[in-house]
Amino acid sequence: MTTTDAFESYLAKSNLRVTKERQQLYDGVRAQKGHFTVDTLVHRLKESGYAISRDTVYRNLPLLLEAGVVRQSFRAGRETIYEVDEGKPHHDHLLCSQCGKVEEFVDPKIEALQEDVARQFEFELQHHCHQLVGICKKCRKS
Amino acid sequence: MTTTDAFESYLAKSNLRVTKERQQLYDGVRAQKGHFTVDTLVHRLKESGYAISRDTVYRNLPLLLEAGVVRQSFRAGRETIYEVDEGKPHHDHLLCSQCGKVEEFVDPKIEALQEDVARQFEFELQHHCHQLVGICKKCRKS
DNA sequence: CTCTTATTGCAATTCAGTCTTAATAGGAAT
DNA sequence: ATTCCTATTAAGACTGAATTGCAATAAGAG
Ligand SMILES: [Mn+2]
Ligand SMILES: [Mn+2]
Ligand SMILES: [Zn+2]
Ligand SMILES: [Zn+2]
């Protein structure tokens, strides 16, 4: 009983091969809770017995993005932070500059106003990146 | 007649030395129009006869930011984009993913809603970074 | 099973940004 | 003006995320 998962469908559609590494990568990525970097992902994959090289992860990231499996979440320093995309609705982020805490938010009014701005400048909006940076309640008390 | 400029005041206040490099950096930075990267800044400084090393620029950037001379504008790929801060009011950016065109916008309603979101999560908002990415009118026609 | 070629792992490379260090120069004290 | 302390500089080595070249491997069509 082969699992016909979303990623395999995408690979088939794109005439790409279904390799052991890609299957394990798909499984491993979907097991991630919350936000993660490529390096932490590689480590966790190794811990799960999936020995996939860092390069293979990087090379397959564009596919995972395109297939809607992961999403580029935001950037912390020089690193790109990812998160699982499948099923999870769009949202933006609120970061604590002291402890690094990450909160997620969606504001339909902001979303709509962004569309208005794009229309005003005659841009066809593709995506946006919106981060609020501040100090969380806990950090403010110290 | 020594020019008592904003940066020199900041340096004095912070017990930092006024060097030839810092003066030239201040002049050079304020001469920049629009958005720029550290490397283009270094090149332009060199062209203006100011031979300031890349390292000195990087070492003084935190001071220029703190003094309110420059502002971290946004990130394009791996590079950080800067722009002159003095006198220029806050705004966010709209980028064309095809040609790299940059537009600036401010939406008071979005600004206010951001404060609401921060309040809701009990964050004290420090700053935010908001970029809209899309395709500009010109690029859509090709 | 055979053969073509996409995919992999490894090592080398890029690139923005940082760090080390020896030499230089700001500027306070004399 | 001269001395002296130390902040600051330039050059080059270094870092860490991400990319690329290449030889070996394996997917999967025939
Ligand atoms: Mn998220
Ligand atoms: Mn701007
Ligand atoms: Zn915090
Ligand atoms: Zn364009």
XYZ file of C-alpha atoms (C1' of nucleotides) and ligand atoms in Angstrom:
348
model
C 0.000 0.000 0.000
C 1.941 2.984 -1.234
C 0.985 6.285 0.331
C 0.019 8.644 -2.470
C 1.009 11.768 -0.656
C 0.923 15.371 -1.790
C 4.652 15.529 -2.446
C 4.687 12.386 -4.589
C 1.840 13.769 -6.652
C 3.820 16.948 -7.147
C 6.938 14.984 -8.153
C 4.958 12.878 -10.628
C 3.344 15.940 -12.123
C 6.783 17.567 -12.509
C 8.470 14.465 -13.918
C 10.799 14.173 -10.964
C 11.966 10.945 -9.381
C 10.633 9.637 -6.111
C 13.765 8.873 -4.129
C 14.231 7.464 -0.649
C 15.655 10.827 0.405
C 12.633 12.755 -0.858
C 10.187 10.461 0.879
C 12.060 10.685 4.160
C 12.409 14.434 3.779
C 8.670 14.760 3.275
C 7.932 12.638 6.335
C 10.542 14.398 8.419
C 9.386 17.870 7.488
C 5.757 17.156 8.255
C 6.776 15.880 11.691
C 8.187 19.298 12.561
C 6.222 21.283 15.080
C 6.471 25.055 14.879
C 9.318 26.944 13.266
C 12.627 25.403 12.214
C 15.862 26.095 10.365
C 17.484 23.863 7.746
C 20.225 22.817 10.158
C 17.873 21.822 12.960
C 15.826 19.915 10.390
C 18.898 17.997 9.220
C 19.793 17.136 12.813
C 16.275 15.954 13.616
C 16.181 13.871 10.452
C 19.433 12.219 11.477
C 18.032 11.512 14.957
C 15.019 9.856 13.319
C 17.344 7.573 11.381
C 16.981 9.506 8.143
C 20.516 10.355 7.043
C 19.866 12.987 4.420
C 22.695 15.355 3.568
C 22.301 19.044 4.153
C 22.817 19.626 0.425
C 19.962 17.374 -0.509
C 17.713 19.263 1.868
C 18.762 22.556 0.283
C 18.340 21.176 -3.202
C 14.836 19.921 -2.463
C 13.633 22.957 -0.563
C 12.415 24.745 -3.704
C 10.339 21.674 -4.497
C 8.871 21.507 -1.009
C 8.005 25.187 -1.250
C 6.482 24.826 -4.701
C 4.500 21.771 -3.624
C 3.095 23.684 -0.664
C 4.669 21.369 1.905
C 6.740 24.012 3.675
C 6.634 27.758 3.797
C 9.364 30.333 4.258
C 8.255 31.833 7.530
C 10.654 34.691 8.318
C 14.336 35.386 8.849
C 16.158 35.460 12.150
C 19.592 36.966 11.708
C 21.003 35.344 8.600
C 18.959 32.186 8.841
C 15.722 31.489 7.079
C 13.024 30.044 9.332
C 10.605 27.534 7.835
C 7.381 25.961 8.951
C 4.967 23.334 7.654
C 2.539 24.805 5.143
C 0.076 21.958 4.494
C -3.267 22.894 5.959
C -1.914 25.757 8.014
C -3.497 29.083 7.076
C -1.481 32.204 6.343
C -0.315 34.301 9.275
C 2.348 36.838 10.174
C 4.751 37.010 13.116
C 5.436 38.931 16.276
C 8.973 38.481 17.658
C 10.467 39.291 21.051
C 13.840 40.969 20.563
C 15.008 39.832 24.002
C 14.111 36.144 24.293
C 13.310 35.293 20.676
C 9.734 34.257 21.466
C 7.564 33.998 18.356
C 3.832 34.638 18.256
C 1.602 34.241 15.217
C -1.129 36.645 14.217
C -3.567 37.320 11.403
C -5.469 40.546 11.000
C -7.995 40.469 8.153
C -8.128 44.260 8.166
C -4.363 44.517 7.612
C -4.581 41.856 4.898
C -7.253 43.858 3.077
C -5.386 47.152 3.446
C -2.311 45.570 1.896
C -4.350 44.744 -1.170
C -5.487 48.353 -1.294
C -1.904 49.600 -1.192
C -0.883 47.223 -3.976
C -3.813 48.330 -6.100
C -2.907 51.952 -5.537
C 0.627 51.351 -6.871
C -0.716 49.085 -9.627
C 1.202 46.097 -8.338
C -0.162 42.592 -8.592
C 0.463 41.339 -5.061
C 2.179 37.947 -4.812
C 3.028 37.719 -1.152
C 4.106 39.852 1.748
C 6.297 39.660 4.779
C 5.185 41.385 7.918
C 6.993 41.149 11.231
C 6.332 43.056 14.402
C 9.335 43.270 16.719
C 8.999 44.197 20.368
C 9.457 43.042 23.943
C 7.164 40.384 25.333
C 5.342 40.681 28.631
C 7.689 38.317 30.485
C 10.842 40.087 29.276
C 9.430 43.490 30.215
C 9.189 42.357 33.829
C 12.953 41.746 34.095
C 34.276 77.005 11.905
C 33.631 73.383 12.803
C 30.280 72.027 11.737
C 28.508 70.735 14.818
C 26.550 68.062 13.050
C 24.182 65.467 14.448
C 26.709 62.649 14.260
C 29.452 64.602 16.055
C 27.002 65.457 18.818
C 26.182 61.787 19.148
C 29.881 60.847 19.254
C 30.606 63.484 21.912
C 27.666 62.340 24.000
C 28.882 58.735 23.745
C 32.535 59.560 24.493
C 33.656 58.391 21.062
C 36.386 59.979 18.978
C 35.729 62.176 15.974
C 37.918 60.655 13.275
C 38.451 61.693 9.668
C 36.782 58.426 8.630
C 33.680 59.079 10.718
C 33.285 62.581 9.350
C 33.663 61.398 5.772
C 31.321 58.500 6.410
C 28.698 60.873 7.731
C 29.050 63.174 4.734
C 29.088 60.278 2.288
C 26.059 58.594 3.766
C 23.973 61.735 3.744
C 24.828 62.236 0.072
C 23.139 58.924 -0.776
C 19.872 59.170 -2.607
C 17.400 56.355 -2.139
C 18.315 52.863 -1.020
C 21.844 51.479 -0.854
C 23.908 48.510 0.307
C 27.138 48.661 2.296
C 29.178 47.658 -0.740
C 27.723 50.295 -3.040
C 28.269 52.837 -0.274
C 31.940 51.874 0.012
C 32.363 52.180 -3.757
C 30.689 55.576 -3.881
C 32.788 56.809 -0.981
C 35.905 55.727 -2.847
C 34.728 57.552 -5.966
C 34.245 60.681 -3.872
C 37.846 60.457 -2.710
C 36.917 59.071 0.698
C 38.915 55.859 1.073
C 37.154 54.228 3.995
C 37.535 50.491 4.422
C 34.551 48.206 4.312
C 35.312 47.164 7.901
C 35.191 50.699 9.167
C 31.827 51.163 7.556
C 30.557 47.977 9.190
C 32.049 48.947 12.543
C 30.413 52.359 12.447
C 27.048 51.246 11.160
C 25.640 50.579 14.643
C 26.614 54.136 15.570
C 24.982 55.620 12.478
C 21.835 53.647 13.237
C 21.822 54.645 16.886
C 22.438 58.284 15.994
C 19.511 58.220 13.582
C 21.641 58.966 10.531
C 20.767 55.824 8.599
C 18.003 53.287 8.854
C 17.861 49.598 8.026
C 15.364 49.629 5.206
C 14.777 46.018 4.165
C 16.619 42.954 2.900
C 17.082 41.941 -0.702
C 18.416 38.404 -0.954
C 21.299 38.215 1.510
C 22.010 41.926 1.604
C 20.664 44.518 3.975
C 19.420 47.676 2.269
C 19.926 51.001 4.038
C 18.654 54.518 3.496
C 19.178 57.936 5.046
C 17.070 58.407 8.155
C 17.569 62.082 9.076
C 14.338 63.936 8.482
C 12.787 61.180 6.409
C 9.582 59.854 7.961
C 8.867 56.159 8.500
C 7.539 54.160 5.591
C 7.320 50.591 4.349
C 8.170 49.038 0.971
C 6.605 47.499 -2.075
C 8.998 45.437 -4.230
C 8.706 44.138 -7.777
C 9.890 40.539 -7.896
C 10.721 40.845 -11.601
C 12.664 44.078 -12.021
C 13.491 44.919 -8.407
C 11.652 48.225 -8.472
C 11.056 49.663 -4.998
C 8.109 51.848 -4.019
C 7.555 53.394 -0.622
C 4.230 53.552 1.168
C 2.735 54.516 4.503
C -0.707 53.538 5.617
C -1.731 55.114 8.935
C -4.494 52.545 9.301
C -2.020 49.662 9.032
C 0.309 51.421 11.466
C -2.490 51.728 13.998
C -3.641 48.128 13.540
C -0.101 46.929 14.204
C -0.209 48.665 17.560
C -3.506 46.919 18.274
C -1.986 43.527 17.479
C 1.001 44.215 19.738
C -1.296 45.315 22.563
C -3.350 42.173 22.145
C -0.255 39.989 22.614
C 1.049 42.267 25.385
C 4.179 43.141 23.417
C 5.768 46.544 23.629
C 6.282 47.320 19.953
C 9.781 48.506 19.019
C 9.695 48.412 15.240
C 8.270 46.431 12.388
C 9.210 45.328 8.944
C 6.555 45.162 6.309
C 7.214 44.366 2.674
C 4.711 43.775 -0.080
C 6.079 41.736 -2.971
C 4.412 41.662 -6.339
C 4.726 42.492 -10.021
C 4.756 46.110 -11.108
C 2.598 47.505 -13.897
C 5.447 47.684 -16.404
C 6.573 44.101 -15.795
C 3.031 42.797 -16.090
C 2.888 44.111 -19.636
C 5.789 41.907 -20.797
C 17.982 -6.793 -16.910
C 19.992 -2.885 -19.265
C 20.731 1.757 -20.077
C 20.002 6.608 -19.657
C 20.201 10.348 -16.876
C 18.294 12.527 -12.600
C 19.864 12.631 -8.063
C 22.996 12.136 -4.429
C 27.109 13.171 -1.128
C 31.269 15.365 -0.795
C 34.304 19.046 -1.301
C 35.123 23.408 -2.937
C 33.172 27.978 -3.448
C 30.566 32.239 -2.694
C 29.163 36.123 -0.139
C 27.653 39.199 3.601
C 29.235 40.101 7.738
C 32.621 39.505 11.900
C 37.017 39.027 14.311
C 42.183 39.403 15.063
C 46.043 42.047 15.149
C 49.631 45.285 14.449
C 50.022 50.033 13.262
C 48.061 54.658 13.632
C 46.073 58.758 15.405
C 42.636 61.285 18.677
C 42.864 64.088 22.267
C 43.565 64.521 27.447
C 47.116 65.606 30.485
C 51.240 67.803 31.254
C 54.038 71.797 21.847
C 55.168 67.137 23.589
C 53.945 62.930 25.791
C 51.221 59.130 26.433
C 47.228 56.180 26.627
C 44.074 53.816 24.232
C 40.275 54.065 20.725
C 40.243 53.343 16.014
C 41.892 51.923 11.712
C 43.106 48.655 7.483
C 44.264 44.213 5.993
C 43.477 39.783 5.998
C 41.774 35.642 8.178
C 37.554 33.737 9.422
C 32.418 32.364 9.971
C 28.130 30.355 8.706
C 24.331 30.071 5.451
C 23.654 28.874 0.993
C 25.312 27.359 -3.865
C 27.912 24.845 -7.308
C 30.935 21.186 -9.736
C 31.678 16.607 -10.093
C 32.119 11.649 -9.805
C 29.451 7.822 -8.065
C 24.817 5.969 -7.511
C 20.200 4.600 -8.280
C 15.363 5.566 -10.331
C 12.593 3.806 -13.497
C 11.550 3.507 -18.658
C 12.102 0.239 -22.224
Mn 4.447 30.754 11.825
Mn 12.667 53.523 1.745
Zn 10.696 37.935 25.377
Zn 8.845 45.351 -12.192
